[in-house]
Amino acid sequence: MTLSLQSPPSAAALSASIQKGRWKTVTVGFSVAPPPSVNFTLRRSIPRIHASASSSSSPSSPSLGAGENNELDAVSAFSEIVPDTVVFDDFERFPPTAATVSSALLLGICGLPDTIFRNAVDMALADSTCAGLDTTESKLSCFFDKAIVNVGGDLVKLVPGRVSTEVDARLAYDTNAIIRKVHDLLRLYNEIDVPHDRLLFKIPATWQGIEAAKLLESEGIQTHLTFVYSFAQAAAAAQAGASVIQIFVGRLRDWARNHSGDTEIETAVKSGEDPGLALVRRSYNYIHKYGYKSKLMAAAVRNKQDLFSLLGVDYVIAPLKVLQSLKDSPAVPDDEKYSFVRKLTPETATHYNFTNKELSLVSAMGPASVELLSAGVEGYANQAKRVEELFGKIWPPPNV
């Protein structure tokens, strides 16, 4: 598969190849063209959640406003803060504005039989259509899809924003299989009357996944690209029109502490930047400077300083310990340790000048992103397999 990216003006002509594990060799070519665009070789938008950053704070007034009682209130004026939690654990303490239904969530539900979502799983396992399929493999796959959609349908009723549905990571390297799976999931959502504009489909940001996102977005189906660890992935995802692009800040930092040889990471470290935060900043500026529709989500945020450094990004997924610390701390406008100032704004992005060195990072993924992406896909795939194995053990459920 060949993926051709066109860069903003002044980018140099570059090409690179990637070969790692299950990755196919990819050639990325640049040509000078005023609007950045993406061209995929295979044949083949709907409203978005409004982040607080765009509605509660403007570029012309990027500092703490009056009325914020604690730090959580203060940071929520700049970015939409999403609790990093299994929703049935802390739904009341930190009510989520959006949610994700995943294989990990299904495992959690099955491990806690009294949760409000257990009936959604039991109803999936009682589905006569799935039970009537010929092979065990097809039967378990059907149960999995039914369960993830049933739980997603329940979550749509509980959160005001969108629900992101994990697409089986075992399909991460097959564009057509990803598209077929999303269509199947969307058909199941239609059967339970869930509006399309309340849904995202979470796809690993392999090149095949990015291509699938482009084709799905062209159909009006919103996508959420995850496991983004490089500027190459972020730029390609933006050019593909992905609705949400998710960058894992802390995981890049962890990789940098124990590895070397990644040009993108070493460039950030030499300039005194944290590699994860630098990737979010660069990606945000790229999206806004060149007018892409994508929203940016920062995940694997480890502490309050990370969060304060990201103020203005569309979404921040924060762990409960960080949220509790923010909630317990009064907001002090002139705090010496933390500054309640929006760090990322569309206005500053417009004036940001990308150097040729920065834009050259679009040409290829480095070892950190290849390794972390592969590990993420493998982890999700193993979780999906565990769900199916568990369903095989507990099917049929009681009273069926």
Coordinates of C-alpha atoms in Angstrom, one line a residue:
M1 CA 0.0 0.0 0.0
T2 CA 1.3 3.5 -0.9
L3 CA 0.3 6.6 1.1
S4 CA 1.0 9.9 -0.5
L5 CA 1.0 13.0 1.7
Q6 CA 1.2 16.5 0.3
S7 CA 2.8 19.0 2.7
P8 CA 2.2 22.7 3.3
P9 CA 4.2 25.1 1.2
S10 CA 8.0 25.1 1.7
A11 CA 8.3 21.5 2.7
A12 CA 11.2 19.6 1.2
A13 CA 10.8 16.6 -1.1
L14 CA 11.4 13.6 1.1
S15 CA 10.6 9.9 1.1
A16 CA 11.0 7.0 3.6
S17 CA 10.0 3.4 4.1
I18 CA 8.8 1.7 7.2
Q19 CA 9.2 -2.0 7.8
K20 CA 8.4 -3.4 11.3
G21 CA 6.5 -6.5 12.3
R22 CA 3.2 -6.6 10.6
W23 CA 3.7 -3.1 9.1
K24 CA 3.7 -3.1 5.3
T25 CA 6.4 -1.0 3.6
V26 CA 5.0 2.5 3.1
T27 CA 6.4 5.2 0.8
V28 CA 5.5 8.7 1.7
G29 CA 6.2 11.4 -0.9
F30 CA 6.0 15.2 -0.6
S31 CA 5.2 17.7 -3.2
V32 CA 4.7 21.5 -2.7
A33 CA 0.9 22.2 -2.7
P34 CA -0.9 24.9 -0.8
P35 CA -3.7 22.9 0.8
P36 CA -2.3 19.9 2.6
S37 CA -4.1 16.8 1.3
V38 CA -4.0 13.0 1.5
N39 CA -4.3 10.5 -1.4
F40 CA -4.9 6.8 -0.7
T41 CA -4.4 4.1 -3.3
L42 CA -7.3 1.8 -2.3
R43 CA -10.7 2.4 -3.9
R44 CA -13.1 2.9 -2.1
S45 CA -19.6 15.0 8.9
I46 CA -21.7 15.1 11.2
P47 CA -21.8 17.3 14.4
R48 CA -19.0 16.9 16.9
I49 CA -18.8 17.4 20.7
H50 CA -18.0 21.0 21.5
A51 CA -15.0 21.2 23.7
S52 CA -14.9 23.8 26.4
A53 CA -11.8 25.2 24.9
S54 CA -13.7 26.5 21.9
S55 CA -16.8 27.7 23.8
S56 CA -15.6 28.9 27.1
S57 CA -12.3 30.6 26.2
S58 CA -11.3 32.7 23.3
P59 CA -7.7 33.3 22.0
S60 CA -8.0 36.9 23.0
S61 CA -8.7 36.1 26.6
P62 CA -6.7 33.0 27.4
S63 CA -6.4 33.3 31.2
L64 CA -8.4 32.3 34.3
G65 CA -11.8 33.9 34.5
A66 CA -13.9 34.8 37.5
G67 CA -16.0 32.3 39.2
E68 CA -13.8 29.2 39.1
N69 CA -13.8 27.7 42.7
N70 CA -11.2 25.0 42.2
E71 CA -8.6 24.0 39.7
L72 CA -10.8 21.5 38.0
D73 CA -13.3 24.3 37.2
A74 CA -10.4 26.4 36.0
V75 CA -8.9 23.9 33.6
S76 CA -12.4 22.9 32.3
A77 CA -12.8 26.5 31.0
F78 CA -10.0 25.7 28.5
S79 CA -10.3 22.0 27.6
E80 CA -12.9 19.3 28.0
I81 CA -11.7 17.0 30.8
V82 CA -12.6 13.4 30.4
P83 CA -12.2 11.1 33.4
D84 CA -9.9 8.1 32.7
T85 CA -12.0 5.6 34.5
V86 CA -14.3 2.6 34.1
V87 CA -17.5 4.6 34.1
F88 CA -19.4 2.4 36.6
D89 CA -16.8 3.1 39.3
D90 CA -16.9 6.9 39.6
F91 CA -19.9 8.0 37.5
E92 CA -21.3 10.2 40.2
R93 CA -18.0 11.6 41.5
F94 CA -16.7 12.6 38.1
P95 CA -19.6 12.4 35.6
P96 CA -18.1 11.9 32.1
T97 CA -19.2 14.0 29.2
A98 CA -18.2 11.3 26.8
A99 CA -17.4 7.6 27.0
T100 CA -15.7 4.7 25.2
V101 CA -17.0 1.2 25.0
S102 CA -14.2 -1.3 24.6
S103 CA -13.1 -4.9 25.1
A104 CA -11.6 -3.8 28.4
L105 CA -14.9 -2.4 29.5
L106 CA -16.7 -5.6 28.6
L107 CA -14.2 -7.6 30.7
G108 CA -14.8 -5.2 33.6
I109 CA -18.6 -5.6 33.2
C110 CA -18.3 -9.4 33.2
G111 CA -16.1 -9.2 36.3
L112 CA -18.7 -7.1 38.2
P113 CA -22.1 -8.8 37.7
D114 CA -24.1 -6.1 39.6
T115 CA -23.2 -3.2 37.2
I116 CA -25.9 -1.4 35.4
F117 CA -24.4 -2.7 32.1
R118 CA -24.6 -6.4 32.9
N119 CA -28.0 -6.7 31.3
A120 CA -26.7 -5.3 28.0
V121 CA -24.1 -8.2 27.9
D122 CA -26.7 -10.8 28.9
M123 CA -29.1 -9.7 26.2
A124 CA -26.3 -10.0 23.7
L125 CA -25.5 -13.5 24.8
A126 CA -29.2 -14.4 24.5
D127 CA -29.4 -13.2 20.9
S128 CA -30.9 -16.0 18.8
T129 CA -29.3 -14.8 15.5
C130 CA -25.8 -15.1 17.0
A131 CA -26.7 -18.4 18.7
G132 CA -27.8 -19.9 15.3
L133 CA -24.6 -19.2 13.5
D134 CA -22.7 -22.3 12.2
T135 CA -19.3 -21.9 13.7
T136 CA -18.1 -21.1 17.2
E137 CA -15.9 -18.3 15.8
S138 CA -18.7 -16.6 14.0
K139 CA -21.0 -17.1 17.0
L140 CA -18.6 -15.5 19.5
S141 CA -17.8 -12.6 17.1
C142 CA -21.5 -11.9 16.8
F143 CA -21.9 -12.0 20.6
F144 CA -19.0 -9.6 21.0
D145 CA -20.4 -7.1 18.5
K146 CA -23.9 -7.3 20.0
A147 CA -22.5 -6.8 23.5
I148 CA -20.3 -3.8 22.6
V149 CA -23.2 -2.1 20.8
N150 CA -25.7 -2.8 23.6
V151 CA -23.3 -1.3 26.2
G152 CA -22.6 1.6 23.8
G153 CA -26.4 2.2 23.5
D154 CA -26.7 2.4 27.3
L155 CA -23.8 4.8 27.5
V156 CA -25.4 7.1 24.9
K157 CA -28.3 7.5 27.4
L158 CA -25.9 8.4 30.2
V159 CA -23.5 10.9 28.7
P160 CA -24.3 14.1 26.8
G161 CA -21.5 13.7 24.3
R162 CA -20.4 11.0 21.9
V163 CA -19.7 7.4 22.6
S164 CA -16.6 5.9 21.0
T165 CA -16.8 2.3 20.0
E166 CA -13.7 0.2 19.8
V167 CA -13.2 -1.5 16.4
D168 CA -11.6 -5.0 16.8
A169 CA -7.9 -4.4 16.8
R170 CA -7.3 -7.7 15.2
L171 CA -8.4 -6.0 12.0
A172 CA -5.9 -3.1 12.4
Y173 CA -3.9 -4.0 9.3
D174 CA -6.8 -4.6 6.9
T175 CA -8.5 -1.5 5.6
N176 CA -11.5 -3.3 4.1
A177 CA -12.1 -5.4 7.2
I178 CA -12.1 -2.3 9.4
I179 CA -14.7 -0.7 7.1
R180 CA -16.9 -3.8 7.0
K181 CA -16.8 -4.0 10.8
V182 CA -17.7 -0.4 11.3
H183 CA -20.7 -0.9 8.9
D184 CA -21.7 -4.0 10.9
L185 CA -21.6 -2.1 14.2
L186 CA -23.4 0.9 12.7
R187 CA -26.2 -1.4 11.5
L188 CA -26.5 -2.8 15.0
Y189 CA -26.7 0.7 16.5
N190 CA -29.4 1.5 13.9
E191 CA -31.4 -1.4 15.2
I192 CA -31.5 0.1 18.7
D193 CA -32.1 3.6 17.4
V194 CA -28.8 5.3 18.4
P195 CA -28.3 8.4 16.2
H196 CA -25.1 8.4 14.1
D197 CA -24.1 11.8 15.4
R198 CA -23.7 10.4 18.9
L199 CA -21.1 7.8 17.7
L200 CA -17.4 7.6 17.0
F201 CA -15.6 4.5 15.9
K202 CA -12.2 4.0 17.6
I203 CA -9.6 2.6 15.1
P204 CA -5.8 2.1 15.7
A205 CA -3.8 4.6 13.7
T206 CA -2.0 2.1 11.4
W207 CA -1.7 3.3 7.8
Q208 CA -4.5 0.9 7.0
G209 CA -6.6 2.3 9.9
I210 CA -6.0 5.9 8.7
E211 CA -7.1 5.0 5.2
A212 CA -10.2 3.3 6.6
A213 CA -10.9 6.5 8.6
K214 CA -10.7 8.6 5.5
L215 CA -13.2 6.4 3.6
L216 CA -15.5 6.2 6.6
E217 CA -15.5 10.0 7.1
S218 CA -16.3 10.5 3.5
E219 CA -19.5 8.5 4.2
G220 CA -20.4 10.7 7.2
I221 CA -19.2 8.2 9.8
Q222 CA -17.2 9.7 12.6
T223 CA -13.8 8.2 13.5
H224 CA -11.5 8.3 16.4
L225 CA -7.9 7.3 15.6
T226 CA -5.9 6.0 18.6
F227 CA -2.4 5.0 19.3
V228 CA -0.9 8.1 17.7
Y229 CA 2.7 8.4 18.7
S230 CA 4.3 10.4 15.9
F231 CA 3.8 13.6 13.9
A232 CA 3.6 11.4 10.8
Q233 CA 0.5 9.6 12.2
A234 CA -1.1 12.9 13.5
A235 CA -0.6 14.7 10.1
A236 CA -1.9 11.8 8.1
A237 CA -4.9 11.4 10.4
A238 CA -5.7 15.1 10.1
Q239 CA -5.4 15.0 6.4
A240 CA -7.7 11.9 6.3
G241 CA -10.4 13.9 8.1
A242 CA -10.5 11.9 11.4
S243 CA -12.9 13.5 13.8
V244 CA -10.7 12.8 16.9
I245 CA -7.0 12.1 17.0
Q246 CA -5.7 10.6 20.3
I247 CA -2.1 11.1 21.4
F248 CA -0.6 9.3 24.4
V249 CA 1.6 11.8 26.2
G250 CA 3.0 9.7 29.1
R251 CA 3.7 6.7 27.0
L252 CA 6.1 8.6 24.8
R253 CA 7.8 10.0 27.8
D254 CA 8.2 6.5 29.2
W255 CA 9.7 5.3 25.9
A256 CA 12.2 8.2 25.8
R257 CA 13.5 7.4 29.3
N258 CA 14.5 3.9 28.3
H259 CA 15.3 4.1 24.6
S260 CA 17.2 6.2 22.0
G261 CA 17.4 6.5 18.3
D262 CA 14.1 8.2 17.5
T263 CA 14.8 11.5 15.7
E264 CA 11.5 13.1 16.6
I265 CA 11.9 12.4 20.3
E266 CA 15.5 13.4 20.4
T267 CA 14.7 16.7 18.6
A268 CA 12.1 17.5 21.3
V269 CA 14.4 16.5 24.2
K270 CA 17.3 18.6 22.8
S271 CA 15.1 21.7 22.7
G272 CA 14.1 21.1 26.3
E273 CA 10.6 19.8 25.6
D274 CA 8.8 16.7 26.8
P275 CA 8.3 14.5 23.7
G276 CA 4.6 13.8 24.4
L277 CA 3.7 17.4 25.1
A278 CA 5.7 18.5 22.1
L279 CA 3.8 16.1 19.8
V280 CA 0.5 17.4 21.1
R281 CA 1.6 21.0 20.6
R282 CA 2.9 20.4 17.1
S283 CA -0.1 18.4 16.1
Y284 CA -2.6 21.0 17.4
N285 CA -0.8 23.8 15.6
Y286 CA -0.7 21.7 12.4
I287 CA -4.4 21.0 12.6
H288 CA -5.4 24.6 13.2
K289 CA -2.8 26.3 10.9
Y290 CA -4.0 24.3 7.9
G291 CA -7.7 24.2 8.7
Y292 CA -8.4 20.5 9.4
K293 CA -11.6 19.6 11.2
S294 CA -10.0 17.0 13.6
K295 CA -10.2 17.4 17.3
L296 CA -7.2 16.5 19.4
M297 CA -7.3 14.3 22.5
A298 CA -4.4 14.1 24.9
A299 CA -4.3 10.8 26.9
A300 CA -1.9 9.1 29.3
V301 CA -1.7 12.4 31.3
R302 CA 0.3 11.6 34.4
N303 CA 0.1 14.7 36.6
K304 CA -1.3 18.2 37.0
Q305 CA 1.7 19.8 35.3
D306 CA 1.0 17.7 32.2
L307 CA -2.6 19.0 32.2
F308 CA -1.6 22.6 32.7
S309 CA 0.8 22.4 29.9
L310 CA -2.0 21.2 27.6
L311 CA -4.6 23.8 28.3
G312 CA -6.5 24.6 25.1
V313 CA -6.3 21.1 23.6
D314 CA -9.8 19.9 22.8
Y315 CA -9.9 16.9 25.2
V316 CA -7.7 15.7 28.0
I317 CA -8.2 12.2 29.5
A318 CA -7.1 12.6 33.1
P319 CA -6.7 9.9 35.8
L320 CA -8.9 10.1 38.8
K321 CA -6.1 11.0 41.2
V322 CA -5.3 14.0 39.1
L323 CA -8.9 15.0 38.9
Q324 CA -9.4 14.6 42.6
S325 CA -6.3 16.8 43.3
L326 CA -7.6 19.5 41.0
K327 CA -11.1 19.3 42.6
D328 CA -9.5 19.6 46.1
S329 CA -7.3 22.6 45.2
P330 CA -8.7 26.1 45.1
A331 CA -8.0 28.0 41.9
V332 CA -5.5 30.8 42.5
P333 CA -5.1 33.1 39.4
D334 CA -1.5 34.0 40.2
D335 CA -0.3 30.6 41.5
E336 CA 3.5 30.4 41.4
K337 CA 3.5 26.7 40.6
Y338 CA 0.7 26.4 38.0
S339 CA -0.4 29.0 35.5
F340 CA -4.0 29.0 34.4
V341 CA -3.2 30.2 30.9
R342 CA -4.4 28.6 27.7
K343 CA -1.3 27.2 26.1
L344 CA -2.8 26.2 22.8
T345 CA -5.1 28.4 20.7
P346 CA -6.2 28.5 17.1
E347 CA -4.8 32.1 16.8
T348 CA -1.3 31.2 17.9
A349 CA -1.4 28.1 15.7
T350 CA -2.2 30.3 12.7
H351 CA 1.0 32.2 13.3
Y352 CA 3.1 29.2 14.1
N353 CA 5.9 28.7 11.5
F354 CA 6.8 25.1 10.8
T355 CA 10.4 24.6 10.0
N356 CA 11.5 22.2 7.3
K357 CA 13.0 20.0 10.1
E358 CA 9.6 19.8 11.8
L359 CA 7.8 19.1 8.5
S360 CA 10.3 16.4 7.6
L361 CA 8.9 14.4 10.6
V362 CA 5.8 13.8 8.5
S363 CA 7.8 11.6 6.2
A364 CA 8.0 8.6 8.4
M365 CA 7.3 7.0 11.8
G366 CA 10.2 6.6 14.1
P367 CA 11.0 3.5 16.2
A368 CA 9.0 4.8 19.2
S369 CA 5.8 5.2 17.3
V370 CA 6.2 1.9 15.5
E371 CA 6.9 0.0 18.7
L372 CA 4.2 1.7 20.8
L373 CA 1.6 1.4 18.1
S374 CA 2.3 -2.3 17.6
A375 CA 2.2 -2.9 21.4
G376 CA -1.1 -1.0 21.6
V377 CA -2.7 -3.0 18.8
E378 CA -1.5 -6.3 20.3
G379 CA -2.9 -5.3 23.7
Y380 CA -6.3 -4.5 22.3
A381 CA -6.4 -7.6 20.2
N382 CA -5.6 -9.8 23.2
Q383 CA -8.4 -8.1 25.2
A384 CA -10.9 -8.8 22.4
K385 CA -9.8 -12.4 22.3
R386 CA -10.2 -12.7 26.1
V387 CA -13.7 -11.3 25.8
E388 CA -14.7 -13.9 23.2
E389 CA -13.1 -16.7 25.3
L390 CA -15.0 -15.5 28.3
F391 CA -18.3 -15.4 26.4
G392 CA -17.6 -19.0 25.2
K393 CA -17.4 -20.1 28.9
I394 CA -20.5 -18.3 30.2
W395 CA -22.8 -18.9 27.2
P396 CA -25.6 -19.4 27.4
P397 CA -26.5 -17.0 30.3
P398 CA -29.0 -18.0 33.0
N399 CA -32.6 -18.3 31.9
V400 CA -31.8 -18.6 28.2

